Amino acid sequence: MLAPTGAAQAISIRDDAAPDGIAAYYDSGNAYPNVGAIRIGTESYCTGTLLNARSMLTASHCFFTGTTNQADGLGRLTNVSFSPEAGAAATAQATSVRVNAAFAGEIPTGDIALIAFDRPVTGLTPVVVATSEQATGQRVILVGYGLSALGSDPDGAISDSRRRVSYNVLDFVGAATGLPPTQDGSSQDSSQVVAAIDFDAPGYPSTNSLGAAVAITGEGSVLPGDSGGPMFVTLADGQLLQIGVLSGGYPPQGVDFEAAELPDGTTVITYGDVDFWPAVWTFQDWLSSNSFLQTASAVAGDGSWSAASHWSGGVVPNNASGFVAGGAARYYDVSLNQAGTTALDMNATVDTLTVNNDGAALALASPWTLTTEVGTTLAAGQVDVAGGLVAPWLRVTGGTLSGSGTVTAAVTQTGGTISPGGAGAIGTLTVTGPVSQTGGVLLAELSSTAADRLSASGAVSLAGGLQVALLGTAPPADGAVFTVASGASMDAAALAAPADIGAVTFSLRAAGSDLQVVVGRQALAGQADGATGRSVAGALDGMRGQAAFAGLFDSLDPLPSFQMARALDQLGGVSTTAGATSRTTSAQFLGAASQRVGAVRSGGGELGSANAAGLRALLSPAPEAAALLAAEQAPAGERLVRPRLSGPTDAQGATLAEAPVFALGRDSGFGLASTELRWGVWAQPYGVRAARRGDAVGDRWDTTVGGVTGGADYLLRGDGVTEGLLVGASLGYAKADTGYREITDEVKSRAWQAGVYGGWWQGPWSADAGLGFALNRYESRRDLNFGTTNATAEGRYDGREYSAYAEGRYRHEVAVGGPGRLELVPLAGLQALRLQTDGYTETGAGAMNLSVASDTVTSLRSSLGAALAYPMAFQDGTTLRPELRARWSHEFGDTDTVVDASFAAAGGGAFQVSSGDLGRDAALLGAGLEAQLSPRLTLGAAYDVQLQEGYSAQAVTGRVRVAF
């Protein structure tokens, strides 16, 4: 075995490296702050390095006397200092010492140990230890606090507990058996892997025993007191890497060396010395498992702090206290980095806590307290403090800190949220210490009478963000004042006022060391979207402060802007569809009579594909309901029948019925000798889908109309073929259901109709006209769902409808050659409607019921158009009729509907609801082809399009005509 020259080794250096003497040569600039002095008892010193905040790396032999392990006894007397001058106050006291089990008092086997600190050592960067074998030839750095001497003057060695540094070249890496023998010829019998150097005297090769005989600048070695100290190499990026822990040294056989024995018996060897360090990369597993600072992370899922199964490694994290014999001290860096809630159910102390998973939560329940001796970081997730959290500092960089407990720490917030009380609960979070916010959000929830509060004993500086949320069914009153933060002093000059919530406004004011939020109100008109919303908001603003409407404002005021706009639309959701619905039902009613006249004039009825469905409806027990169902089941945008060239139109994109489905008498088309008859009766059910796609919510709706019209007429004069005068009377019933695209409101109308009609034709000229009257019944429903409001307002009212139309046309034929003649049919028409609706007052919605004034809608539409056809007859009896159609319509009357309304309760404000403008002009274009394949079978197809400002509709239809 190789014998050390003393209990340890210390720094010695070549003379020229310390021209002012060895006493002045030390690490005065603190270049190696993570190297510390170990004081064992009153006289013994070693050196070590900071492995982590709770562990120091040193040599086992520092705690041995011969072969006796005195780790526990000596450890109780051990303290450490990381000052360049170790005579300063101790940095920490040892609470445990753990020596490697392989060490039995003989160096260098297992000569490595760890010391636990009674307090975390922070502010210093731990050393990085090598994990792989190092190559020889590298420049190494040796650091220690032991005896110090110049290379040529071992007798002048001093002991002043200062940190000193020397340099050398790594001459040897391998088993200690490969080192040179000692002066007496003994060889090392240890297989321990070591790193070794020799101390070459400049100009004296005889002092060399390992590697090159040339001394480098600053070359030195170690002396007693440096045991456990580091050997460093410098990596390419400048980082220091510890590769060994100093074990011992000796003068090898056959070299010249300098040596002296001090009065206390200590042997000092300088030039010619060989020193060795057990290689740290051979102890990686031991260092990892025996470090006094361990990491613990909560496993995924919910669990209690005291449950070992909730922690990785199966050990409950809780720091040891006092001195723990046998090197059993344990300290913990704890992280919650998986989803799940950890519930504190004991008083626990750890070094650090980090919460950094969005799904992780720590519930610090009362009466328990969690203490972190280094500090706490909340980067993501949730920490809820109902009990206590004690730490030197708490950093909130993300996540949410909440609760009504006590945090004893200096709190800094750069991100995340601090939410006193927690979500949905008013409370005070107490901070014993200062609070500094440079980012993130302080969230204060307000009820009608109380507010969250951050209460600190130290100075409070808020320069991030303050967010206010409202709780409960009623917001705070206008002018209410709440303290949301307080401290020994308050600096919130850089804090912006929180964002308004709907009509509820917030402003900040300082009151001594308190930060207060002042609650106010702003006009609802600024929250509206669209003319109706603004009109309703203006009425509401004038009603503020009236007791009857307090509940309405409590529900309305806190709504966010997008919900506020929708709520205002609901409050003013008076239907403006009556005029549009009447245009459709009157056009169907008058149009059915017009088509009846056309069928008689043309000499036959048609049973088309659309009318086949109509016939089935007519034969049902409730013809108008069956027609309405047919309309409702039609795919969106599909028209049940094609638009007609002539007759009334509704300007809503709805199309009109063809010739009557069922007729008896003259020209019925059912094989009767009808040409001799002058009377006829007929019936026509219909189903229509109409749509509106305006800009406002109330202008985006779909209406399905179902009805039946019937009549009786008489041919006053003429043969009915080349000329005729027909008069008749008709009755009808229609029902229309309107639903909206974005809201659930609906309007139902029922119409009982009566009218007279007539037609005249002679040669190429023809004209027809009609008058109509209807009694209408309307039922409206408004669903009010916003904030805390959930109500339905219903209204019932009547209307009277007057309608008329007249149209004339001329049929002109031109011979152009070929199998047919070109037909040109120009036409002109006029259509009038006047609808009067009664006023009404809604029921069922309390203060939100509306009184709606009576209203009148007037329509006067002109139309001009023409059809161009070329009927062709062939020798086999078939005929073809291609046709082009064009029609222009202009509205001289109302293109929108304006309804006056007010809130029905006393003091309710008035407002107006206006539908969007339909546009005055519309164009109807079409093309068709009809083929008569036999006297009994005719096929047809048509394409029609309606073009109007803000609206378009297209239809492709097929027709079948069968004669019996």
mmCIF file of N, CA and C in Angstrom, residues 471-509:
data_model
loop_
_atom_site.group_PDB
_atom_site.id
_atom_site.type_symbol
_atom_site.label_atom_id
_atom_site.label_comp_id
_atom_site.label_asym_id
_atom_site.label_seq_id
_atom_site.Cartn_x
_atom_site.Cartn_y
_atom_site.Cartn_z
ATOM 1 N N LEU A 471 -69.276 37.551 -9.567
ATOM 2 C CA LEU A 471 -69.919 36.356 -9.042
ATOM 3 C C LEU A 471 -71.342 36.689 -8.626
ATOM 4 N N GLY A 472 -72.177 35.659 -8.576
ATOM 5 C CA GLY A 472 -73.536 35.844 -8.090
ATOM 6 C C GLY A 472 -74.485 36.294 -9.177
ATOM 7 N N THR A 473 -75.740 36.455 -8.778
ATOM 8 C CA THR A 473 -76.791 36.799 -9.737
ATOM 9 C C THR A 473 -76.915 38.291 -9.966
ATOM 10 N N ALA A 474 -76.323 39.090 -9.072
ATOM 11 C CA ALA A 474 -76.416 40.539 -9.221
ATOM 12 C C ALA A 474 -75.031 41.146 -9.135
ATOM 13 N N PRO A 475 -74.678 42.015 -10.072
ATOM 14 C CA PRO A 475 -73.372 42.673 -10.009
ATOM 15 C C PRO A 475 -73.353 43.731 -8.919
ATOM 16 N N PRO A 476 -72.185 44.212 -8.524
ATOM 17 C CA PRO A 476 -72.127 45.280 -7.527
ATOM 18 C C PRO A 476 -72.844 46.530 -8.026
ATOM 19 N N ALA A 477 -73.337 47.303 -7.077
ATOM 20 C CA ALA A 477 -74.071 48.511 -7.429
ATOM 21 C C ALA A 477 -73.146 49.555 -8.033
ATOM 22 N N ASP A 478 -73.736 50.423 -8.815
ATOM 23 C CA ASP A 478 -73.003 51.555 -9.374
ATOM 24 C C ASP A 478 -72.454 52.397 -8.216
ATOM 25 N N GLY A 479 -71.131 52.632 -8.216
ATOM 26 C CA GLY A 479 -70.493 53.405 -7.161
ATOM 27 C C GLY A 479 -69.908 52.568 -6.043
ATOM 28 N N ALA A 480 -70.106 51.232 -6.058
ATOM 29 C CA ALA A 480 -69.546 50.383 -5.006
ATOM 30 C C ALA A 480 -68.024 50.408 -5.053
ATOM 31 N N VAL A 481 -67.385 50.324 -3.870
ATOM 32 C CA VAL A 481 -65.929 50.384 -3.754
ATOM 33 C C VAL A 481 -65.452 49.148 -3.004
ATOM 34 N N PHE A 482 -64.431 48.481 -3.545
ATOM 35 C CA PHE A 482 -63.888 47.268 -2.929
ATOM 36 C C PHE A 482 -62.368 47.376 -2.858
ATOM 37 N N THR A 483 -61.777 46.960 -1.725
ATOM 38 C CA THR A 483 -60.326 46.854 -1.601
ATOM 39 C C THR A 483 -59.897 45.484 -2.097
ATOM 40 N N VAL A 484 -59.029 45.458 -3.098
ATOM 41 C CA VAL A 484 -58.611 44.185 -3.684
ATOM 42 C C VAL A 484 -57.164 43.835 -3.357
ATOM 43 N N ALA A 485 -56.380 44.801 -2.850
ATOM 44 C CA ALA A 485 -54.998 44.519 -2.456
ATOM 45 C C ALA A 485 -54.582 45.525 -1.402
ATOM 46 N N SER A 486 -53.752 45.053 -0.467
ATOM 47 C CA SER A 486 -53.239 45.937 0.577
ATOM 48 C C SER A 486 -51.876 45.445 1.004
ATOM 49 N N GLY A 487 -51.074 46.353 1.565
ATOM 50 C CA GLY A 487 -49.737 46.000 2.008
ATOM 51 C C GLY A 487 -49.183 47.083 2.906
ATOM 52 N N ALA A 488 -47.917 46.906 3.312
ATOM 53 C CA ALA A 488 -47.275 47.944 4.102
ATOM 54 C C ALA A 488 -47.155 49.226 3.296
ATOM 55 N N SER A 489 -46.989 49.088 1.986
ATOM 56 C CA SER A 489 -47.031 50.205 1.051
ATOM 57 C C SER A 489 -47.587 49.668 -0.257
ATOM 58 N N MET A 490 -48.088 50.569 -1.084
ATOM 59 C CA MET A 490 -48.728 50.135 -2.329
ATOM 60 C C MET A 490 -48.213 50.972 -3.492
ATOM 61 N N ASP A 491 -47.691 50.306 -4.512
ATOM 62 C CA ASP A 491 -47.287 50.951 -5.756
ATOM 63 C C ASP A 491 -48.032 50.266 -6.892
ATOM 64 N N ALA A 492 -49.072 50.925 -7.390
ATOM 65 C CA ALA A 492 -49.865 50.373 -8.495
ATOM 66 C C ALA A 492 -50.005 51.396 -9.603
ATOM 67 N N ALA A 493 -49.055 52.335 -9.675
ATOM 68 C CA ALA A 493 -49.147 53.394 -10.679
ATOM 69 C C ALA A 493 -49.091 52.845 -12.092
ATOM 70 N N ALA A 494 -48.377 51.729 -12.293
ATOM 71 C CA ALA A 494 -48.236 51.165 -13.637
ATOM 72 C C ALA A 494 -49.307 50.142 -13.957
ATOM 73 N N LEU A 495 -50.260 49.947 -13.051
ATOM 74 C CA LEU A 495 -51.296 48.935 -13.244
ATOM 75 C C LEU A 495 -52.462 49.541 -14.009
ATOM 76 N N ALA A 496 -52.802 48.923 -15.139
ATOM 77 C CA ALA A 496 -53.929 49.406 -15.940
ATOM 78 C C ALA A 496 -55.242 49.001 -15.287
ATOM 79 N N ALA A 497 -56.260 49.827 -15.475
ATOM 80 C CA ALA A 497 -57.589 49.506 -14.961
ATOM 81 C C ALA A 497 -58.093 48.231 -15.613
ATOM 82 N N PRO A 498 -58.800 47.402 -14.866
ATOM 83 C CA PRO A 498 -59.301 46.149 -15.452
ATOM 84 C C PRO A 498 -60.327 46.414 -16.536
ATOM 85 N N ALA A 499 -60.457 45.450 -17.421
ATOM 86 C CA ALA A 499 -61.387 45.578 -18.540
ATOM 87 C C ALA A 499 -62.828 45.603 -18.039
ATOM 88 N N ASP A 500 -63.670 46.384 -18.705
ATOM 89 C CA ASP A 500 -65.081 46.421 -18.378
ATOM 90 C C ASP A 500 -65.715 45.069 -18.696
ATOM 91 N N ILE A 501 -66.786 44.775 -17.992
ATOM 92 C CA ILE A 501 -67.570 43.569 -18.264
ATOM 93 C C ILE A 501 -68.960 44.038 -18.652
ATOM 94 N N GLY A 502 -69.237 44.003 -19.956
ATOM 95 C CA GLY A 502 -70.518 44.497 -20.429
ATOM 96 C C GLY A 502 -70.680 45.958 -20.080
ATOM 97 N N ALA A 503 -71.744 46.278 -19.361
ATOM 98 C CA ALA A 503 -72.007 47.658 -18.966
ATOM 99 C C ALA A 503 -71.381 47.997 -17.623
ATOM 100 N N VAL A 504 -70.764 47.004 -16.959
ATOM 101 C CA VAL A 504 -70.145 47.248 -15.652
ATOM 102 C C VAL A 504 -68.715 47.715 -15.877
ATOM 103 N N THR A 505 -68.370 48.868 -15.332
ATOM 104 C CA THR A 505 -67.044 49.441 -15.507
ATOM 105 C C THR A 505 -66.272 49.391 -14.198
ATOM 106 N N PHE A 506 -64.940 49.451 -14.317
ATOM 107 C CA PHE A 506 -64.071 49.392 -13.143
ATOM 108 C C PHE A 506 -62.974 50.444 -13.282
ATOM 109 N N SER A 507 -62.724 51.154 -12.233
ATOM 110 C CA SER A 507 -61.602 52.088 -12.177
ATOM 111 C C SER A 507 -60.838 51.850 -10.887
ATOM 112 N N LEU A 508 -59.578 52.239 -10.880
ATOM 113 C CA LEU A 508 -58.713 52.000 -9.737
ATOM 114 C C LEU A 508 -58.452 53.299 -8.995
ATOM 115 N N ARG A 509 -58.301 53.175 -7.696
ATOM 116 C CA ARG A 509 -57.853 54.318 -6.911
ATOM 117 C C ARG A 509 -57.073 53.818 -5.710
#
